[in-house]
Each structure stands twice: as C-alpha cells, then as structure tokens.
PDB file of C-alpha atoms and ligand atoms in Angstrom:
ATOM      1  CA  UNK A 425       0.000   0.000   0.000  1.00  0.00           C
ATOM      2  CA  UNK A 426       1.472   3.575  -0.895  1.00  0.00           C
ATOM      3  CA  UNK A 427       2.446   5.887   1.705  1.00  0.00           C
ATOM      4  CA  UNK A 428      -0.063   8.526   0.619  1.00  0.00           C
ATOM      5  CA  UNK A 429      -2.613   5.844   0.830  1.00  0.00           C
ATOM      6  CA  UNK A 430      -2.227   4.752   4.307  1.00  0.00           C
ATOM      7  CA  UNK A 431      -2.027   7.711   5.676  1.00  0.00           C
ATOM      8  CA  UNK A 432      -5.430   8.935   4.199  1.00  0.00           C
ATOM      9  CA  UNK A 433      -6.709   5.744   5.969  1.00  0.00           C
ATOM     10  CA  UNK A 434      -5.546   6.491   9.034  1.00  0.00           C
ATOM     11  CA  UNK A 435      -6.775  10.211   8.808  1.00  0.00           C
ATOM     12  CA  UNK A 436     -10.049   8.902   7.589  1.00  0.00           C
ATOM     13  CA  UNK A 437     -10.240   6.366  10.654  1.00  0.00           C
ATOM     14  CA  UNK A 438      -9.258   8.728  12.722  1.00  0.00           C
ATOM     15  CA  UNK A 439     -11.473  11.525  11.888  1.00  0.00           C
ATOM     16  CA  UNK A 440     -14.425   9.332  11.387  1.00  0.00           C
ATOM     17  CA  UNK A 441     -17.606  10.265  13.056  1.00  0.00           C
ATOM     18  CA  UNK A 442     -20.149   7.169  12.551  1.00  0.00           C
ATOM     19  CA  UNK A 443     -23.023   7.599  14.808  1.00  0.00           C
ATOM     20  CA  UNK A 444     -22.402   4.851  17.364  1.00  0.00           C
ATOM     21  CA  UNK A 445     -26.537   4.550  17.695  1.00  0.00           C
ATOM     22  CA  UNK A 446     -26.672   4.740  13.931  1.00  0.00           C
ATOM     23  CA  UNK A 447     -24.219   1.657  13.905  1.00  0.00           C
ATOM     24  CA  UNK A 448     -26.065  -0.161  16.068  1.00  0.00           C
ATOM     25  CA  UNK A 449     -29.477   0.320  14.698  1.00  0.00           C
ATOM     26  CA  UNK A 450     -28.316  -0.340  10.969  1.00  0.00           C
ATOM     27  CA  UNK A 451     -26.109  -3.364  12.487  1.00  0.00           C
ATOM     28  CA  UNK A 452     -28.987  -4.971  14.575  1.00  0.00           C
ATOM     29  CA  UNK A 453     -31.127  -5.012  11.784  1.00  0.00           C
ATOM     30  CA  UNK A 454     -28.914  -7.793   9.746  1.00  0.00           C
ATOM     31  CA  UNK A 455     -29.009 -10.672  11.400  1.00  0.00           C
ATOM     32  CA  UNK A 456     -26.574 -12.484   9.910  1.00  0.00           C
ATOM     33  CA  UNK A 457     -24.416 -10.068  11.666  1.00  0.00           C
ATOM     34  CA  UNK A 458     -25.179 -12.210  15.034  1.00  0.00           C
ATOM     35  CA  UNK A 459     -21.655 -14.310  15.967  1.00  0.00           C
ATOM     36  CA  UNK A 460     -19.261 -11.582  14.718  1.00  0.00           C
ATOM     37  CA  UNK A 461     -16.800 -11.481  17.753  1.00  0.00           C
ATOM     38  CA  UNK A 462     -15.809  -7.969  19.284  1.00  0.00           C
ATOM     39  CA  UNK A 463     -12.590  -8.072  17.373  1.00  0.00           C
ATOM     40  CA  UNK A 464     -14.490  -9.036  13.967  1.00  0.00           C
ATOM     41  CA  UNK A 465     -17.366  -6.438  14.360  1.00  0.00           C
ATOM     42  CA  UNK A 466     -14.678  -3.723  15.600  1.00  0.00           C
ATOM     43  CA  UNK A 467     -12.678  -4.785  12.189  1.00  0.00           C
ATOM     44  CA  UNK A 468     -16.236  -4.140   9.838  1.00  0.00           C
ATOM     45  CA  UNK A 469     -16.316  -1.091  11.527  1.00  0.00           C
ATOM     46  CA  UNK A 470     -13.282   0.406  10.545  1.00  0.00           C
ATOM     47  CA  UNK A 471     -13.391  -1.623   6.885  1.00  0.00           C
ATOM     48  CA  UNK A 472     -16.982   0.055   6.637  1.00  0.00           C
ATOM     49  CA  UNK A 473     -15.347   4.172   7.661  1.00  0.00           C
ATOM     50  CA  UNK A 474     -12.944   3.626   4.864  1.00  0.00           C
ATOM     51  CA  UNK A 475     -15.312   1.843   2.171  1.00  0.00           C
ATOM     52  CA  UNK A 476     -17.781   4.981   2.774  1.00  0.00           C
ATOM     53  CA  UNK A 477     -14.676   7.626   2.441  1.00  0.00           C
ATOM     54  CA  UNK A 478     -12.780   6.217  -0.954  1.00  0.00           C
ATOM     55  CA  UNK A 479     -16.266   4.737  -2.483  1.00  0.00           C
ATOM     56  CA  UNK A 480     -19.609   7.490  -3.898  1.00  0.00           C
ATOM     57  CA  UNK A 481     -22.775   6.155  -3.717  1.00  0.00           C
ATOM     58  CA  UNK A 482     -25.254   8.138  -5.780  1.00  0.00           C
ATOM     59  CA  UNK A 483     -28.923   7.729  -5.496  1.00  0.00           C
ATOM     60  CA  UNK A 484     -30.632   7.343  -8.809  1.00  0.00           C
ATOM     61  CA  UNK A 485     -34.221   8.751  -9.859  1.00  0.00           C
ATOM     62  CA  UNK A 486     -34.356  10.571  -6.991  1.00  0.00           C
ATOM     63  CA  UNK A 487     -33.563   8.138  -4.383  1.00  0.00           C
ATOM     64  CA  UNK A 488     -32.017  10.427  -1.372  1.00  0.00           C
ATOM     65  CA  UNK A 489     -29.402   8.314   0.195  1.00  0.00           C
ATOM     66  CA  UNK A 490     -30.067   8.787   4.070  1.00  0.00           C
ATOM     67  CA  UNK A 491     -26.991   7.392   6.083  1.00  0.00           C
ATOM     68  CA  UNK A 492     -29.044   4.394   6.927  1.00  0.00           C
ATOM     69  CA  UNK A 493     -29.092   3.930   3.463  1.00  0.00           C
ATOM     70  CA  UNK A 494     -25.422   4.015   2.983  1.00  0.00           C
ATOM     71  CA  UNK A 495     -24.594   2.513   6.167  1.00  0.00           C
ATOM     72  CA  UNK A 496     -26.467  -0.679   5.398  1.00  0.00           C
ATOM     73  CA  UNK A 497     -25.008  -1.152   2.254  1.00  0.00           C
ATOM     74  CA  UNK A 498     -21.618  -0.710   2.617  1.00  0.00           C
ATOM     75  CA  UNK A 499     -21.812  -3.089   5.784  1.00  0.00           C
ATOM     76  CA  UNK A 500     -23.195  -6.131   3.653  1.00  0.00           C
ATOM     77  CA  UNK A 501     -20.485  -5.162   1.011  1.00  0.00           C
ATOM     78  CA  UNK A 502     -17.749  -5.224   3.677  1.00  0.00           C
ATOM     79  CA  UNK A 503     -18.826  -8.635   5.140  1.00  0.00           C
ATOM     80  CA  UNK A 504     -17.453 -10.655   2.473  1.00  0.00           C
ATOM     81  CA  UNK A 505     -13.939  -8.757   2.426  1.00  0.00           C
ATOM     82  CA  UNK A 506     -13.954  -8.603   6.846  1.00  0.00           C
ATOM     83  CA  UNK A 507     -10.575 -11.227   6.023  1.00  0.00           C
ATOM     84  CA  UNK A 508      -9.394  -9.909   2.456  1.00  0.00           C
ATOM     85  CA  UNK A 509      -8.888  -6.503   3.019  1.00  0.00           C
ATOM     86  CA  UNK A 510     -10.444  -3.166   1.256  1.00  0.00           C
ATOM     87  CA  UNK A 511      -7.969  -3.746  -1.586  1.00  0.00           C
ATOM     88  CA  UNK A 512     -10.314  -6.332  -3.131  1.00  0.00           C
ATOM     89  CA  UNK A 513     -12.295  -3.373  -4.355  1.00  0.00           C
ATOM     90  CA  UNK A 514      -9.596  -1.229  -5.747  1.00  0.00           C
ATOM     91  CA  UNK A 515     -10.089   0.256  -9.109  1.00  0.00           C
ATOM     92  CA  UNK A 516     -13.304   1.673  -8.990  1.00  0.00           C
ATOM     93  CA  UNK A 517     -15.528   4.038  -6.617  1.00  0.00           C
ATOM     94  CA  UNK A 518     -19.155   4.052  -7.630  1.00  0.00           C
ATOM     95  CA  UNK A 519     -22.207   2.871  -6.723  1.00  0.00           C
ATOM     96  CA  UNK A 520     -25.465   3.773  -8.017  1.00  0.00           C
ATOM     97  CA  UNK A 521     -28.378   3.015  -5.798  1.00  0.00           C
ATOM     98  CA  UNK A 522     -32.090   2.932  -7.441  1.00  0.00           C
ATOM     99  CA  UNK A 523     -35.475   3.164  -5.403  1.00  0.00           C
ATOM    100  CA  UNK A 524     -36.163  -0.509  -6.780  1.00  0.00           C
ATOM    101  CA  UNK A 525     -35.863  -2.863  -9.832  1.00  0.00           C
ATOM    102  CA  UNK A 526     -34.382  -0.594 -12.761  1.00  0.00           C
ATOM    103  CA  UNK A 527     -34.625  -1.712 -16.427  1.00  0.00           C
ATOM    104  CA  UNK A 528     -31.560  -2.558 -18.695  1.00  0.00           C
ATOM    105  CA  UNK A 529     -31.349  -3.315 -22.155  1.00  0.00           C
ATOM    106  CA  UNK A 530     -29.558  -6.890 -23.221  1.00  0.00           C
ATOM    107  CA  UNK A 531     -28.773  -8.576 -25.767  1.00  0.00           C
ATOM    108  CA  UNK A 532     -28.795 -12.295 -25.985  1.00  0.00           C
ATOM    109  CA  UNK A 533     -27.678 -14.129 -29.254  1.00  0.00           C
ATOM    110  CA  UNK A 534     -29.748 -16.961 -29.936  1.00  0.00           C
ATOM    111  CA  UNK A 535     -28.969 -20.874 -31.221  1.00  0.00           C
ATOM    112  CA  UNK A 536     -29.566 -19.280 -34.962  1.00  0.00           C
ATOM    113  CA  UNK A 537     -26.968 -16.573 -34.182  1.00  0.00           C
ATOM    114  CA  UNK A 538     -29.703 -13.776 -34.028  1.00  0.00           C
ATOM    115  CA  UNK A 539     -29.431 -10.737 -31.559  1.00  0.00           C
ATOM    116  CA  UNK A 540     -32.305 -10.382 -29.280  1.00  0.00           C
ATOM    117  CA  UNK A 541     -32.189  -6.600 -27.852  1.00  0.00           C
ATOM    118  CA  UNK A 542     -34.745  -6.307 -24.953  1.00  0.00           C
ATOM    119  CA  UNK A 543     -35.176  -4.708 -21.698  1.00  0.00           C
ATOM    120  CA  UNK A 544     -34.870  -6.455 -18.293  1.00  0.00           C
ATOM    121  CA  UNK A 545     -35.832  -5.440 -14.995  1.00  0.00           C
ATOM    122  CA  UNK A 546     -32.766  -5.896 -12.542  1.00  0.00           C
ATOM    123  CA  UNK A 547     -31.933  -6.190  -9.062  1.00  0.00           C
ATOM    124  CA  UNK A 548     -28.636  -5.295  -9.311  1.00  0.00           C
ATOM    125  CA  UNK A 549     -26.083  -5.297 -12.022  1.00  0.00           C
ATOM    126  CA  UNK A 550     -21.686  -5.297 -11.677  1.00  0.00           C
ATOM    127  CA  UNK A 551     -19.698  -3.823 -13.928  1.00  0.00           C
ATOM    128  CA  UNK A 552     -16.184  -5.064 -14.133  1.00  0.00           C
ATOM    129  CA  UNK A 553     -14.088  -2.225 -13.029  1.00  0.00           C
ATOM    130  CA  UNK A 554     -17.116  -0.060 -12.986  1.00  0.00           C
ATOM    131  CA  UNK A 555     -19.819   0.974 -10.714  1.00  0.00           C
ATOM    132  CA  UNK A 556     -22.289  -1.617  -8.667  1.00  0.00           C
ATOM    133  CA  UNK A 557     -25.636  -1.175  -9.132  1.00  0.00           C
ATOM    134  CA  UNK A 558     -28.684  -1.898  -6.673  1.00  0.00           C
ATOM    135  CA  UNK A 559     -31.902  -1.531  -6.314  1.00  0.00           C
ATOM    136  CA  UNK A 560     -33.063  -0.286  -2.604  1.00  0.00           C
ATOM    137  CA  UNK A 561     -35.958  -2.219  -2.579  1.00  0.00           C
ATOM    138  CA  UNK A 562     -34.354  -5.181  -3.275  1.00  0.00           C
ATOM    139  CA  UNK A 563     -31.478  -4.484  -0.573  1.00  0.00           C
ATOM    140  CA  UNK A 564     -34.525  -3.982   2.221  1.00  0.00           C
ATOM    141  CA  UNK A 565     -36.255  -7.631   0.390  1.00  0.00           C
ATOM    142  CA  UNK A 566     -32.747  -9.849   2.047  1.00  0.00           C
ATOM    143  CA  UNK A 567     -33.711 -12.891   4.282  1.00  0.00           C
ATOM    144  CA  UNK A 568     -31.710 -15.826   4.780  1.00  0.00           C
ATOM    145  CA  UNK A 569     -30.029 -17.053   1.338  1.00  0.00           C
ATOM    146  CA  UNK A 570     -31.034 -13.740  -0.289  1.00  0.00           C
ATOM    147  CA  UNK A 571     -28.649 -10.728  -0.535  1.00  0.00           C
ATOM    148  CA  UNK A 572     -28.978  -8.352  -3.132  1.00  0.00           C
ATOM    149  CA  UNK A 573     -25.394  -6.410  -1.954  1.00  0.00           C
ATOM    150  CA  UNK A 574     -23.868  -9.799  -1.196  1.00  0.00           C
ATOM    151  CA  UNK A 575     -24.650 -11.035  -4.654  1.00  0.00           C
ATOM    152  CA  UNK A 576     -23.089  -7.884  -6.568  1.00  0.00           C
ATOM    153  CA  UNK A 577     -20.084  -7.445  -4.570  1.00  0.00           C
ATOM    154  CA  UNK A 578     -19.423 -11.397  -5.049  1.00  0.00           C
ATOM    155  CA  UNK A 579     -19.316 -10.476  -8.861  1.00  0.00           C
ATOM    156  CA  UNK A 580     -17.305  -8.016  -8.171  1.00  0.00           C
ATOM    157  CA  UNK A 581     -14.636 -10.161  -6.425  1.00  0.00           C
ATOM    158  CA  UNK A 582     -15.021 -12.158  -9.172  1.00  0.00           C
ATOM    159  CA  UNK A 583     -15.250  -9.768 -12.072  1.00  0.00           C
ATOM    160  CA  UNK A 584     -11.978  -7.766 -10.700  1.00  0.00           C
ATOM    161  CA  UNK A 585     -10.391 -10.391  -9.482  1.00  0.00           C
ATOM    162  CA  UNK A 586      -8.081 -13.046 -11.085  1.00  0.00           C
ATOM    163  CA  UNK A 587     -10.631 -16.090 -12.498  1.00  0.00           C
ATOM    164  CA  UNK A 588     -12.553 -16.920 -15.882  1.00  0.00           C
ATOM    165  CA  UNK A 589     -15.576 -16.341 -17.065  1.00  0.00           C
ATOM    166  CA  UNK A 590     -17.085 -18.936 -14.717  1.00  0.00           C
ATOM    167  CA  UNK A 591     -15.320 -18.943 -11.628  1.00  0.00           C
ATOM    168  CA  UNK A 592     -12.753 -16.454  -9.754  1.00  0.00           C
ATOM    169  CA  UNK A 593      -9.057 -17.709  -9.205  1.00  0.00           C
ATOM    170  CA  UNK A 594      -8.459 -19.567  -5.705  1.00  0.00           C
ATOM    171  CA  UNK A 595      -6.257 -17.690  -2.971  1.00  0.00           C
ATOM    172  CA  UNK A 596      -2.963 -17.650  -2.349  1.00  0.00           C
ATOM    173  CA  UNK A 597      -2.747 -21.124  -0.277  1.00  0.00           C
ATOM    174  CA  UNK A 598      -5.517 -23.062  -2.009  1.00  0.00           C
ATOM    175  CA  UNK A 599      -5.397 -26.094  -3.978  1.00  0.00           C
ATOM    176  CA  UNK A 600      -6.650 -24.525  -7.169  1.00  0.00           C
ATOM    177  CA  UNK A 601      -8.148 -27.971  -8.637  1.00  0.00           C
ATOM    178  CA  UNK A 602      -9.964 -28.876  -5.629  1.00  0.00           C
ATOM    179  CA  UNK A 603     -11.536 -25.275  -5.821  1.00  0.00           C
ATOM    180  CA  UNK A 604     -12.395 -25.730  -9.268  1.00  0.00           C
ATOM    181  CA  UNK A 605     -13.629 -29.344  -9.351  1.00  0.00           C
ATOM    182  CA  UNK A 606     -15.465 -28.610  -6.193  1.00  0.00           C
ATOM    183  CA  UNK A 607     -17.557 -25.053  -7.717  1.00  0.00           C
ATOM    184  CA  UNK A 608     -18.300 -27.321 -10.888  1.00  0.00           C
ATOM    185  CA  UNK A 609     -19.406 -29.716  -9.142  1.00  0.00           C
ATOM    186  CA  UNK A 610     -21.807 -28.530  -7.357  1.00  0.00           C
ATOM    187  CA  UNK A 611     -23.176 -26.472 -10.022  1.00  0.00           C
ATOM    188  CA  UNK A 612     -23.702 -29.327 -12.183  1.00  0.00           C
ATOM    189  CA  UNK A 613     -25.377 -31.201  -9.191  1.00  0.00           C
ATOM    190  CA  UNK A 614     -27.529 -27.727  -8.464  1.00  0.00           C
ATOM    191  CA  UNK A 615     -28.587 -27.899 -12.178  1.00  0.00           C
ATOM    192  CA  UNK A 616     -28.961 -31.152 -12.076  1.00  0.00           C
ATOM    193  CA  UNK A 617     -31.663 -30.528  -8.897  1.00  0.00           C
ATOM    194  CA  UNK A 618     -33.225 -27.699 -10.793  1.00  0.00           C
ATOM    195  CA  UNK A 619     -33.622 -29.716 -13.775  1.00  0.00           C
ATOM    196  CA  UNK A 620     -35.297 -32.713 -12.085  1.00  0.00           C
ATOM    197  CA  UNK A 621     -37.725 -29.758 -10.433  1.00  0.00           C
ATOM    198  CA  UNK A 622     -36.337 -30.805  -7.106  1.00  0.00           C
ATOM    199  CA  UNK A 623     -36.541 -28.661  -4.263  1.00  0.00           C
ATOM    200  CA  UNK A 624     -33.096 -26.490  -4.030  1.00  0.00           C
ATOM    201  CA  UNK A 625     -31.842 -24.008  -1.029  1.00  0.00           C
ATOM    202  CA  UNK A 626     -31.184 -20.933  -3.240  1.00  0.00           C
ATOM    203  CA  UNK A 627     -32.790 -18.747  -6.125  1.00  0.00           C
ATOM    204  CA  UNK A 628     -32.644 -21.068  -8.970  1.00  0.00           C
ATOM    205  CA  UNK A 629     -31.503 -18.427 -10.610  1.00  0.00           C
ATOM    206  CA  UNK A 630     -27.825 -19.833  -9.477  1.00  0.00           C
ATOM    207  CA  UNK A 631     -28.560 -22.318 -12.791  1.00  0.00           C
ATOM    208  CA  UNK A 632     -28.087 -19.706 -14.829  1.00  0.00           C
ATOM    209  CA  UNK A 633     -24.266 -19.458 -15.236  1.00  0.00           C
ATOM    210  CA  UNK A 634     -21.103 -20.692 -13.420  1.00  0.00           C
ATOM    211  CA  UNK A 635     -20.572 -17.055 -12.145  1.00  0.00           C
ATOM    212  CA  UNK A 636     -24.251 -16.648 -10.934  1.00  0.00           C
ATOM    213  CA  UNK A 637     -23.880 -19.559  -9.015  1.00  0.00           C
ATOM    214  CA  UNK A 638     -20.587 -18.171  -7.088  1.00  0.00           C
ATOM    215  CA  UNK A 639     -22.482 -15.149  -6.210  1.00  0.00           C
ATOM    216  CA  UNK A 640     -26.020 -16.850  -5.034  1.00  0.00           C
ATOM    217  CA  UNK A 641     -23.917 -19.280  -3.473  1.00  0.00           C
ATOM    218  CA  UNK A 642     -21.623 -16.533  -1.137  1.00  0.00           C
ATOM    219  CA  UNK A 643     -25.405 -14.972  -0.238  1.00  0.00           C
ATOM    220  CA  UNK A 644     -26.152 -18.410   1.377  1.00  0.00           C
ATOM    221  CA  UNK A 645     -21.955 -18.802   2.725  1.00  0.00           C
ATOM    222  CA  UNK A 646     -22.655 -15.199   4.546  1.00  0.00           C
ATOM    223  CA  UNK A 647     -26.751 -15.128   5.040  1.00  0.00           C
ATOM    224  CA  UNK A 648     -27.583 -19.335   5.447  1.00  0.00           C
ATOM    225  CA  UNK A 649     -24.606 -20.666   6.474  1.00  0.00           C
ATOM    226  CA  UNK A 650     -25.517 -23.949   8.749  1.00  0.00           C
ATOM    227  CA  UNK A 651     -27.973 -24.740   5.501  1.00  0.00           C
ATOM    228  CA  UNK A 652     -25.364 -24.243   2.821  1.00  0.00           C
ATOM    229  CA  UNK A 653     -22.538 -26.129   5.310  1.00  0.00           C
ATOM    230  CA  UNK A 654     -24.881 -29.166   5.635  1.00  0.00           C
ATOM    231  CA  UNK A 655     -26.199 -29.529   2.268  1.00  0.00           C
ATOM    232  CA  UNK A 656     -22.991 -28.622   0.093  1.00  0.00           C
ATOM    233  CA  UNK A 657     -20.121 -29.703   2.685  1.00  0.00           C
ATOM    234  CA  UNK A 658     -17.561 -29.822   0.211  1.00  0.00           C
ATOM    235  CA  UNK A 659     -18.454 -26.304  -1.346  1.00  0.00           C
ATOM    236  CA  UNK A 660     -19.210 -24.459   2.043  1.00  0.00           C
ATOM    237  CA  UNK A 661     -15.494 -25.226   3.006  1.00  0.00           C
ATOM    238  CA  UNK A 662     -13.727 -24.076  -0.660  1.00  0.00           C
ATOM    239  CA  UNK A 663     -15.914 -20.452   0.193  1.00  0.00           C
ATOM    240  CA  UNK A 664     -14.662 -20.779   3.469  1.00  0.00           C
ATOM    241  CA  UNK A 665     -11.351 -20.909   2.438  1.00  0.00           C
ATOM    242  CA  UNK A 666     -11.471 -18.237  -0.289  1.00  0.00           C
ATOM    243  CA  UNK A 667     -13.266 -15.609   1.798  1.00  0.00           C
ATOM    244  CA  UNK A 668     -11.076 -16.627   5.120  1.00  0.00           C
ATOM    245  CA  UNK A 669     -14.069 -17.108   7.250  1.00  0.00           C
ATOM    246  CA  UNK A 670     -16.362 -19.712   8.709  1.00  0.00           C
ATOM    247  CA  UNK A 671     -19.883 -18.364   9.396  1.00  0.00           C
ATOM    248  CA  UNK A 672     -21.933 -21.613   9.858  1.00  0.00           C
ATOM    249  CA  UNK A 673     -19.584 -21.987  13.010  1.00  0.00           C
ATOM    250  CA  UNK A 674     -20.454 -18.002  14.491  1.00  0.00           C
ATOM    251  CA  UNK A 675     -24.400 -18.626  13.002  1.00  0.00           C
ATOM    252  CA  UNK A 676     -27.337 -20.565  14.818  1.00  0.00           C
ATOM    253  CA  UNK A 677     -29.386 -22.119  11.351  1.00  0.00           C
ATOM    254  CA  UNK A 678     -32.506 -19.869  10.409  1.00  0.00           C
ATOM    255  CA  UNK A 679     -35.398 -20.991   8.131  1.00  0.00           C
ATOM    256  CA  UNK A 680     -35.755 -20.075   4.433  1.00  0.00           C
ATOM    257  CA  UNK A 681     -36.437 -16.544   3.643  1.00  0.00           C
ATOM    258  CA  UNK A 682     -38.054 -14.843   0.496  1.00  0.00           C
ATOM    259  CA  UNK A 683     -36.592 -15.274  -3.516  1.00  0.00           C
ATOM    260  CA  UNK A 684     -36.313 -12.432  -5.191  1.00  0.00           C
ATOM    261  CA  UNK A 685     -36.361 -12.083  -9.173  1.00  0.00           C
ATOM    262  CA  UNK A 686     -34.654 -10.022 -11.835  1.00  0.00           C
ATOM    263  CA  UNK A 687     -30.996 -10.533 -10.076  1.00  0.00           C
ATOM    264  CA  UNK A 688     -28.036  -9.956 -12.775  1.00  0.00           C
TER     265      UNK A 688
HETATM  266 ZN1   ZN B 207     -25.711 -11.984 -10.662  1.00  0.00          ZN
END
C-alpha cells in the first residue's frame, strides 16, 4: 500500500464520526451479523469508515441516500472482504443506488446466431471495473439465502479479481483444482436438482451461469450458512477458504427466507 494511501486511511479512521446509535441500529437489523466477535465487528467497523470515504454512492431517480441507506449497504459489502482486506475493491468508486428494480437493455444471441435486444428489470447489475448497481428495494427484500449487496459485490470479487468467465481464481494457499472441481461440481449437481424440479436451497436463478452460481452461493456462505454447510459440505469449506471465514460456526441455522427475481 502507498504511503499517501495509508495515511489517508488512518486520517479517515481517525477523523471518522459514525453515529455509534446509527451503527447499532443499521447493524442490529442484519441478522446475519449475530456471531461476529468484538474483534471481527470492531474490524467491519473500521473496513466500513474507509469503504464509505474512498467509495460514492449516488442515489438514482431521486432516491435520497439517508446514512441508513449508505450505512447498510456498505456493511453487507464489507462482510465478504472482513478477512481480504479493502484492496479487493480497488479500481473503482461508484455505486449507483435505485429506489427498486431498474430496467436494462440486453442482448442475448440466440442458437440461430440472431441478436435479441430487450429490456430487463434488474436487481442489481456489476460492472467489471465499474460501478455496482442496486436496487433499494431489493437491498430492504434480504432474508436468509437472499442478498442483493452480497450477490453484486461477489461479482465483483469475481469480475476484478483473477478467475474466468465462470469462476474467480483460488487464494494464495488453495489447492486450485480442488476449488475448481469442487464449484463445478456442485453447479452441475444444483442444475442437475433444478432440472429434475427438485426442491433447491437458493434462487434457482444460481442455474443460470457458473458465475451466478458463485455469487447466489456466497449470499447463502454469509446469510444461510448452517444450511449451505450441511447440504454442500464440500463447497461451504472451498468459500470458506477463499473468503477466510467460517460463518456456519459463528451462526445458529434460520429458516428459508423470500426469492427475489430479476438478479443480474
Ligand atoms: Zn448476478
């Protein structure tokens, strides 16, 4: 890290006045917060002061960005990066924040080669080195195995990251097979359930892609852990390993919460 750099940190932690009731309330109300230890919650804390001084959140269409609103955000983002560090998210600053679902256009190329243009309503949306995207609404809809900010910041890992188009890279440490065969695997077994109309734990939606399946599959690691530990053992312990943290051993297992649509 440059010079310059830390020391801005330091100022910034220093000089940072977050509203200890503020922190509380906005921390309370996510409770897959529950199990952080002192140290760990101390350590979001101070991830959370810089994330909110080197990143701009904008609301969109008139959304007014209240510090609950930016507060709650930038805590889910920080979650997944509590053991990685802020430099995970280096190389870009904004985020764009809509009242609820937004519409983009896409194109999708079909088996005869022709371009379908159309418009989509979204969730969220990551651009690789570029802004993340989210719909408010959607951010407020999170329940167990459901986390709109969760979901786009795991792309963003991924996007900005080292990786392919499917999967990121491992970390430094891991066996970088056993973290590939492991992902496929359970994405062709996942597809496999959602193909046989089988019951599965998260948004199907997972079935569409490699890389949507890392980043429904971190919602559950961080938001349904003891669910996602018991019924993909195997997987639970590779996301362990790449985010450096073990939350189905600091969370008590919840029930199901609500699906969402119109994630991206
Ligand atoms: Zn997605």
């Amino acid at each position: 890290m440059g010079f310059l750099r830390e020391w801005r940190r330091k100022r910034a932690l220093k000089n940072a006045r977050l509203d200890a009731d503020l922190w509380r309330r906005v921390y309370d109300g996510l409770s897959f917060l529950r199990g952080l230890s002192d140290d760990e919650a101390a350590r979001l804390r101070d991830l959370v002061v810089l994330f909110l001084a080197e990143k701009e959140m904008h609301g969109a269409h008139g959304l007014e960005l209240s510090p609950e609103i930016r507060l709650a955000i930038a805590i889910q983002a920080c979650l997944p990066i509590l053991n990685l560090g802020l430099s995970v998210y280096d190389g870009w600053v904004g985020i764009i924040v809509y009242p609820g679902q937004f519409r983009v256009v896409k194109e999708e190329v079909d088996a005869d080669g022709v371009v379908h243009v159309y418009e989509d309503e979204q969730a969220g949306e990551a651009w690789p080195g570029g802004p993340v995207v989210l719909s408010w609404e959607d951010v407020g809809l999170s329940g167990a195995g459901y986390n709109v900010v969760i979901h786009e910041f795991a792309h963003k890992i991924h996007l900005d990251g080292p990786g392919d188009d499917d999967f990121p890279g491992p970390r430094e440490g891991m066996d970088a097979n056993k973290w590939r065969e492991t992902l496929q695997a359970a994405y062709d077994r996942f597809c496999a359930e959602v193909d046989a109309g089988r019951p599965v734990l998260v948004d199907e939606y997972a079935a569409e892609h490699p890389s949507e399946f890392f980043a429904v599959m971190s919602e559950a690691f961080f938001t349904d852990s003891a669910v996602l530990a018991r019924d993909y053992p195997a997987l639970y312990d590779q996301l362990a390993a790449f985010y450096r943290q073990d939350p189905a051993e600091r969370l008590p297992a919840r029930p199901a919460g609500r699906r969402a649509k119109g994630r991206a």
